[in-house]
């Protein structure tokens, strides 16, 4: 087992419960005995979540940003020091291979992504260096903790900073690492990227300062409620960015900038944006909670006996009850009665992203046809 996949030392905290075997989060605490109460803490107060299983890598070199700009989907050539963005690596057909968050700080780009995707992303980046002055390398000596909640400001003293960062901004921590604000899973979400050997000391300092331990269950519940996809759980080998709302620059909290080119998969992104519509769309489902077991990710979603989608992350939310993310056919109306196995499901209409505006490419074609 690699160091990145090894069980987190936070699992030794009294009350910590590991996720079920096979879960992508099995190496970090799932909850601490009160998963629904932990969600409330992250919503109303401030919670700390161990996400130390994230794969962290760094890129140094004078051309790190311009080089990354040419091979990924986000516009980052002018990313300032202390700024962050979400980004994608696509295949030649525009299908999503990797989703990651990057931060430019003190002449280094820090990248974190899913544990199982990290080695593949690093391999891709390494192979794409060629003659550029850019050096990607694994940073197994760094880990991620997340702080979530409206009372996160009460922790600035323990962190050694005098304010919280703005969205996608990163502030260096005097003892090492940095604090980055994210727009999800809630408006008050912060990632602390820190030296791995400080993981337990920081955990103790922050909990002593008032951060309440919350497991990956709490983080995932808030993420699903916010309709934010997780690669590998809410995407499949056919997923394109438009289907899961990853279109947009940093100001739009997206991962694909539409005003840049020169990256693998750009043709599909441009064609769907200008001429077509994505075949599927990400939605929030409300599930019937009367059954003892929840349907599993990957199960087919049916309507009237016909397959119309596939289930993603399924979770119990402290207010919404059993909910899930799903990729369903674009043609499925919001009021359609759905079934996942023997479980009834309904689309939350507020989760639907409206994309019915006339497209520039389609309008141009119609003008050429005299319509």
Coordinates of C-alpha atoms in Angstrom, one line a residue:
X1 CA 0.0 0.0 0.0
X2 CA 1.4 3.4 -0.9
X3 CA 1.9 6.2 1.6
X4 CA -1.0 8.1 0.0
X5 CA -3.4 5.2 0.4
X6 CA -2.3 4.3 4.0
X7 CA -4.9 4.8 6.7
X8 CA -4.9 8.4 8.1
X9 CA -3.6 8.8 11.7
X10 CA -6.8 10.7 12.3
X11 CA -8.5 7.3 12.4
X12 CA -7.0 6.9 15.8
X13 CA -8.9 9.9 17.2
X14 CA -11.5 8.6 19.7
X15 CA -14.9 8.0 18.1
X16 CA -13.5 7.9 14.5
X17 CA -15.2 5.3 12.3
X18 CA -13.7 4.2 9.0
X19 CA -15.7 4.2 5.8
X20 CA -16.9 0.8 4.5
X21 CA -14.3 -1.2 2.6
X22 CA -14.2 -0.3 -1.1
X23 CA -15.2 3.3 -0.4
X24 CA -12.9 5.9 -2.0
X25 CA -12.7 7.5 1.4
X26 CA -11.9 4.3 3.4
X27 CA -8.5 5.6 4.5
X28 CA -10.0 8.6 6.4
X29 CA -12.7 8.9 9.0
X30 CA -16.3 8.4 7.7
X31 CA -17.8 9.9 10.8
X32 CA -17.3 10.2 14.6
X33 CA -20.5 8.7 15.8
X34 CA -23.0 11.4 14.8
X35 CA -22.9 11.8 11.0
X36 CA -26.0 14.0 10.7
X37 CA -24.9 16.2 13.7
X38 CA -21.6 16.6 12.0
X39 CA -23.3 18.0 8.9
X40 CA -25.2 20.5 11.0
X41 CA -21.9 21.5 12.6
X42 CA -20.4 22.2 9.2
X43 CA -23.5 24.2 8.2
X44 CA -24.1 26.2 11.3
X45 CA -20.7 26.3 13.1
X46 CA -17.3 25.1 11.9
X47 CA -16.1 21.6 11.2
X48 CA -12.8 20.0 10.3
X49 CA -12.7 17.1 7.8
X50 CA -9.7 14.9 7.2
X51 CA -9.1 14.7 3.4
X52 CA -5.5 13.6 3.7
X53 CA -6.0 10.9 1.1
X54 CA -6.1 13.5 -1.6
X55 CA -3.1 13.1 -4.0
X56 CA -1.0 16.3 -3.9
X57 CA 1.6 17.2 -6.5
X58 CA 3.7 20.3 -7.3
X59 CA 4.9 21.9 -10.5
X60 CA 7.9 24.2 -10.4
X61 CA 9.8 26.0 -13.2
X62 CA 9.5 29.3 -14.9
X63 CA 7.1 28.1 -17.6
X64 CA 4.8 26.1 -15.2
X65 CA 1.7 28.2 -15.8
X66 CA 2.1 28.7 -19.6
X67 CA 2.8 25.0 -20.0
X68 CA -0.2 23.9 -18.0
X69 CA -2.3 26.4 -19.9
X70 CA -1.6 24.6 -23.2
X71 CA -2.5 21.1 -22.1
X72 CA -5.5 21.6 -19.8
X73 CA -9.0 23.2 -20.0
X74 CA -8.7 26.3 -17.7
X75 CA -7.2 29.7 -18.6
X76 CA -4.3 30.1 -16.2
X77 CA -1.5 31.9 -18.0
X78 CA -2.3 35.0 -15.9
X79 CA -3.1 33.3 -12.6
X80 CA -1.7 35.5 -10.0
X81 CA 0.3 34.5 -6.9
X82 CA -2.1 33.2 -4.3
X83 CA -4.8 32.4 -6.7
X84 CA -6.5 29.1 -7.5
X85 CA -8.7 27.5 -10.2
X86 CA -10.4 24.2 -11.0
X87 CA -9.1 22.4 -14.1
X88 CA -9.7 19.3 -16.3
X89 CA -7.7 17.0 -18.4
X90 CA -9.7 15.7 -21.3
X91 CA -9.2 13.0 -23.9
X92 CA -9.2 13.6 -27.6
X93 CA -13.0 13.2 -27.7
X94 CA -13.5 15.8 -24.9
X95 CA -14.3 13.2 -22.2
X96 CA -13.2 14.0 -18.7
X97 CA -10.1 12.1 -17.5
X98 CA -9.1 14.2 -14.5
X99 CA -10.5 17.0 -12.4
X100 CA -8.2 18.8 -10.1
X101 CA -7.7 22.0 -8.1
X102 CA -4.5 24.1 -8.6
X103 CA -3.0 26.9 -6.6
X104 CA -0.2 29.2 -7.7
X105 CA 1.8 30.3 -4.6
X106 CA 5.4 31.4 -4.2
X107 CA 6.7 30.2 -7.7
X108 CA 5.0 26.8 -7.3
X109 CA 1.8 25.4 -8.6
X110 CA 0.2 23.0 -6.1
X111 CA -2.3 20.5 -7.5
X112 CA -4.6 18.2 -5.5
X113 CA -6.9 15.5 -6.9
X114 CA -8.5 12.2 -6.1
X115 CA -6.2 9.6 -4.7
X116 CA -6.9 7.0 -7.4
X117 CA -6.5 9.5 -10.2
X118 CA -3.3 11.2 -8.9
X119 CA -0.7 8.8 -10.3
X120 CA -2.4 8.9 -13.7
X121 CA -2.5 12.7 -13.8
X122 CA 1.2 12.9 -12.7
X123 CA 2.1 10.5 -15.4
X124 CA 0.3 12.5 -18.0
X125 CA 1.9 15.8 -16.9
X126 CA 5.3 14.2 -16.8
X127 CA 5.0 12.9 -20.4
X128 CA 3.8 16.3 -21.6
X129 CA 6.8 18.3 -20.4
X130 CA 9.0 18.0 -23.5
X131 CA 11.2 21.1 -23.6
X132 CA 9.2 23.3 -21.2
X133 CA 10.8 24.7 -18.0
X134 CA 8.3 22.8 -15.8
X135 CA 8.9 20.1 -13.3
X136 CA 5.8 18.1 -12.0
X137 CA 6.5 15.8 -9.1
X138 CA 4.5 14.0 -6.4
X139 CA 4.2 15.8 -3.1
X140 CA 3.4 12.9 -0.8
X141 CA 4.8 15.0 2.1
X142 CA 1.7 17.2 1.9
X143 CA -1.9 16.5 3.0
X144 CA -5.3 18.2 2.9
X145 CA -7.7 19.1 5.7
X146 CA -10.9 21.0 5.1
X147 CA -12.6 23.5 7.3
X148 CA -16.3 24.2 6.7
X149 CA -18.7 26.5 8.3
X150 CA -19.7 30.1 9.0
X151 CA -17.6 30.3 12.1
X152 CA -14.4 29.5 10.3
X153 CA -13.2 33.0 11.2
X154 CA -12.8 31.9 14.8
X155 CA -9.8 29.7 13.7
X156 CA -7.6 32.4 12.2
X157 CA -5.6 32.8 15.4
X158 CA -4.8 29.1 15.5
X159 CA -3.8 29.3 11.8
X160 CA -1.5 32.2 12.4
X161 CA -3.3 34.5 9.8
X162 CA -5.2 37.7 10.2
X163 CA -8.1 37.1 7.8
X164 CA -9.7 34.4 5.8
X165 CA -9.0 34.2 2.0
X166 CA -11.5 35.1 -0.6
X167 CA -12.9 32.5 -3.1
X168 CA -10.1 30.7 -4.9
X169 CA -7.5 32.8 -3.0
X170 CA -4.8 31.2 -1.0
X171 CA -2.9 32.6 2.0
X172 CA 0.4 31.2 3.2
X173 CA 0.4 29.7 6.7
X174 CA 3.5 30.8 8.8
X175 CA 4.2 27.3 10.0
X176 CA 4.0 25.9 6.4
X177 CA 1.4 25.2 3.8
X178 CA -1.5 27.4 2.8
X179 CA -5.2 28.0 3.3
X180 CA -7.4 28.2 0.2
X181 CA -11.1 29.1 0.0
X182 CA -13.4 27.1 -2.2
X183 CA -16.9 27.9 -3.5
X184 CA -18.2 24.5 -2.5
X185 CA -19.4 22.3 -0.8
X186 CA -20.6 25.4 1.0
X187 CA -19.8 29.2 0.7
X188 CA -17.7 28.8 3.8
X189 CA -15.3 26.1 2.7
X190 CA -11.5 26.1 3.1
X191 CA -8.8 23.7 2.2
X192 CA -5.7 23.6 4.3
X193 CA -2.8 22.1 2.4
X194 CA -0.1 21.4 4.9
X195 CA 3.1 19.4 5.5
X196 CA 2.0 15.8 6.2
X197 CA 4.1 15.7 9.4
X198 CA 1.9 18.5 10.8
X199 CA -1.4 16.6 10.2
X200 CA -2.0 15.6 13.8
X201 CA -0.6 18.6 15.5
X202 CA -2.7 20.9 13.3
X203 CA -5.8 18.7 13.9
X204 CA -5.3 19.1 17.7
X205 CA -4.7 22.8 17.5
X206 CA -7.8 23.4 15.3
X207 CA -10.1 21.2 17.3
X208 CA -8.9 22.9 20.5
X209 CA -9.8 26.2 18.9
X210 CA -13.4 25.1 18.2
X211 CA -13.4 23.1 15.0
X212 CA -15.7 20.1 15.4
X213 CA -14.6 16.8 13.8
X214 CA -16.7 15.7 10.9
X215 CA -16.2 12.8 8.6
X216 CA -16.2 12.3 4.9
X217 CA -19.9 11.5 5.1
X218 CA -20.6 15.1 6.2
X219 CA -18.4 16.5 3.4
X220 CA -20.1 14.3 0.8
X221 CA -23.6 15.1 1.9
X222 CA -22.9 18.9 1.5
X223 CA -21.2 18.3 -1.8
X224 CA -24.2 16.3 -3.2
X225 CA -26.7 18.9 -1.9
X226 CA -24.6 21.6 -3.7
X227 CA -24.8 19.5 -6.9
X228 CA -21.0 19.3 -7.3
X229 CA -19.8 16.2 -9.1
X230 CA -16.9 14.0 -8.0
X231 CA -15.0 12.3 -10.7
X232 CA -15.3 8.6 -10.8
X233 CA -18.5 8.6 -8.7
X234 CA -20.7 11.1 -10.6
X235 CA -18.9 10.7 -13.9
X236 CA -18.2 7.8 -16.2
X237 CA -16.0 7.1 -19.2
X238 CA -18.4 9.0 -21.5
X239 CA -18.8 12.2 -19.4
X240 CA -18.1 15.5 -21.1
X241 CA -17.8 18.8 -19.1
X242 CA -21.1 20.3 -20.2
X243 CA -23.0 17.4 -18.7
X244 CA -21.7 18.0 -15.2
X245 CA -21.7 21.8 -15.1
X246 CA -17.9 22.2 -15.3
X247 CA -18.0 24.9 -18.0
X248 CA -16.7 28.3 -17.0
X249 CA -13.6 30.2 -15.8
X250 CA -12.6 30.7 -12.2
X251 CA -15.0 33.7 -11.9
X252 CA -17.8 31.3 -12.8
X253 CA -16.6 28.5 -10.5
X254 CA -16.0 26.3 -13.5
X255 CA -13.1 24.2 -14.9
X256 CA -13.3 24.8 -18.6
X257 CA -12.7 28.3 -20.0
X258 CA -14.5 28.9 -23.3
X259 CA -12.2 31.6 -24.5
X260 CA -9.0 29.6 -24.8
X261 CA -7.8 26.9 -27.2
X262 CA -4.8 24.6 -27.6
X263 CA -5.8 21.7 -25.3
X264 CA -6.8 18.2 -25.9
X265 CA -10.6 17.8 -26.3
X266 CA -11.2 21.4 -27.2
X267 CA -13.1 20.6 -30.4
X268 CA -15.8 18.7 -28.5
X269 CA -16.2 21.5 -25.9
X270 CA -16.5 24.1 -28.7
X271 CA -18.9 22.0 -30.8
X272 CA -21.3 21.3 -27.9
X273 CA -21.1 25.0 -26.8
X274 CA -21.8 26.4 -30.2
X275 CA -23.9 23.9 -32.0
X276 CA -25.3 21.2 -29.8
X277 CA -26.5 20.2 -26.3
X278 CA -25.0 17.6 -24.0
X279 CA -26.8 14.3 -24.2
X280 CA -27.1 14.0 -20.4
X281 CA -27.2 16.3 -17.4
X282 CA -26.3 16.1 -13.8
X283 CA -29.3 16.3 -11.4
X284 CA -30.0 16.0 -7.7
X285 CA -32.4 13.1 -6.9
X286 CA -34.5 12.7 -3.8
X287 CA -34.8 9.1 -2.9
X288 CA -37.5 7.2 -1.1
X289 CA -36.0 6.5 2.3
X290 CA -38.4 3.8 3.5
X291 CA -36.0 1.0 2.5
X292 CA -33.2 -0.1 4.8
X293 CA -30.5 0.0 2.1
X294 CA -29.6 2.7 -0.4
X295 CA -29.0 2.0 -4.1
X296 CA -25.3 2.0 -5.0
X297 CA -23.5 4.3 -7.5
X298 CA -23.6 2.9 -11.0
X299 CA -27.1 1.5 -10.7
X300 CA -29.3 2.2 -13.7
X301 CA -32.2 4.7 -13.4
X302 CA -35.4 3.9 -15.2
X303 CA -38.6 5.6 -16.2
X304 CA -41.5 3.4 -17.1
X305 CA -39.1 0.5 -17.4
X306 CA -36.8 2.3 -19.8
X307 CA -33.2 3.1 -18.8
X308 CA -32.7 6.9 -18.7
X309 CA -29.6 7.4 -16.5
X310 CA -27.1 6.2 -14.1
X311 CA -26.8 6.8 -10.3
X312 CA -23.8 8.6 -8.8
X313 CA -23.1 9.4 -5.1
X314 CA -25.9 8.4 -2.7
X315 CA -25.9 9.9 0.8
X316 CA -28.2 10.7 3.7
X317 CA -28.4 14.4 4.3
X318 CA -29.3 15.8 7.7
X319 CA -32.2 17.9 6.3
X320 CA -33.0 16.5 2.9
X321 CA -32.9 12.9 3.8
X322 CA -31.6 10.3 1.2
X323 CA -30.3 12.2 -1.8
X324 CA -28.1 11.3 -4.8
X325 CA -26.5 12.8 -7.9
X326 CA -27.3 11.2 -11.2
X327 CA -26.6 11.6 -14.9
X328 CA -29.9 11.4 -16.7
X329 CA -30.9 11.9 -20.4
X330 CA -31.4 15.5 -21.3
X331 CA -34.9 14.6 -22.7
X332 CA -36.2 13.5 -19.3
X333 CA -38.7 16.0 -17.9
X334 CA -38.1 17.2 -14.3
X335 CA -41.4 15.7 -13.1
X336 CA -40.7 12.2 -14.4
X337 CA -41.3 9.4 -11.9
X338 CA -38.0 7.5 -11.7
X339 CA -36.9 4.3 -10.2
X340 CA -33.5 3.0 -9.1
X341 CA -33.8 -0.7 -8.5
X342 CA -36.8 -0.9 -6.1
X343 CA -36.3 2.7 -4.9
X344 CA -38.5 5.5 -6.1
X345 CA -36.7 8.7 -7.0
X346 CA -37.6 12.3 -8.1
X347 CA -35.5 15.0 -9.7
X348 CA -35.1 18.2 -7.7
X349 CA -36.2 20.8 -10.3
X350 CA -33.9 23.4 -8.6
X351 CA -30.9 21.4 -9.6
X352 CA -31.5 21.7 -13.3
X353 CA -29.2 24.1 -15.1
X354 CA -31.1 26.1 -17.8
X355 CA -29.2 26.0 -21.1
X356 CA -31.9 26.8 -23.6
X357 CA -30.5 30.1 -24.8
X358 CA -29.8 30.3 -28.6
X359 CA -26.3 29.2 -29.4
X360 CA -23.9 31.4 -31.4
X361 CA -23.0 28.7 -33.9
X362 CA -26.6 27.6 -34.3
X363 CA -27.7 31.1 -35.0
X364 CA -25.0 31.6 -37.6
X365 CA -26.1 28.4 -39.4
X366 CA -29.7 29.5 -39.4
X367 CA -28.7 32.9 -40.9
X368 CA -26.7 31.2 -43.6
X369 CA -29.9 29.2 -44.4
X370 CA -31.9 32.4 -44.6
X371 CA -33.9 31.7 -41.5

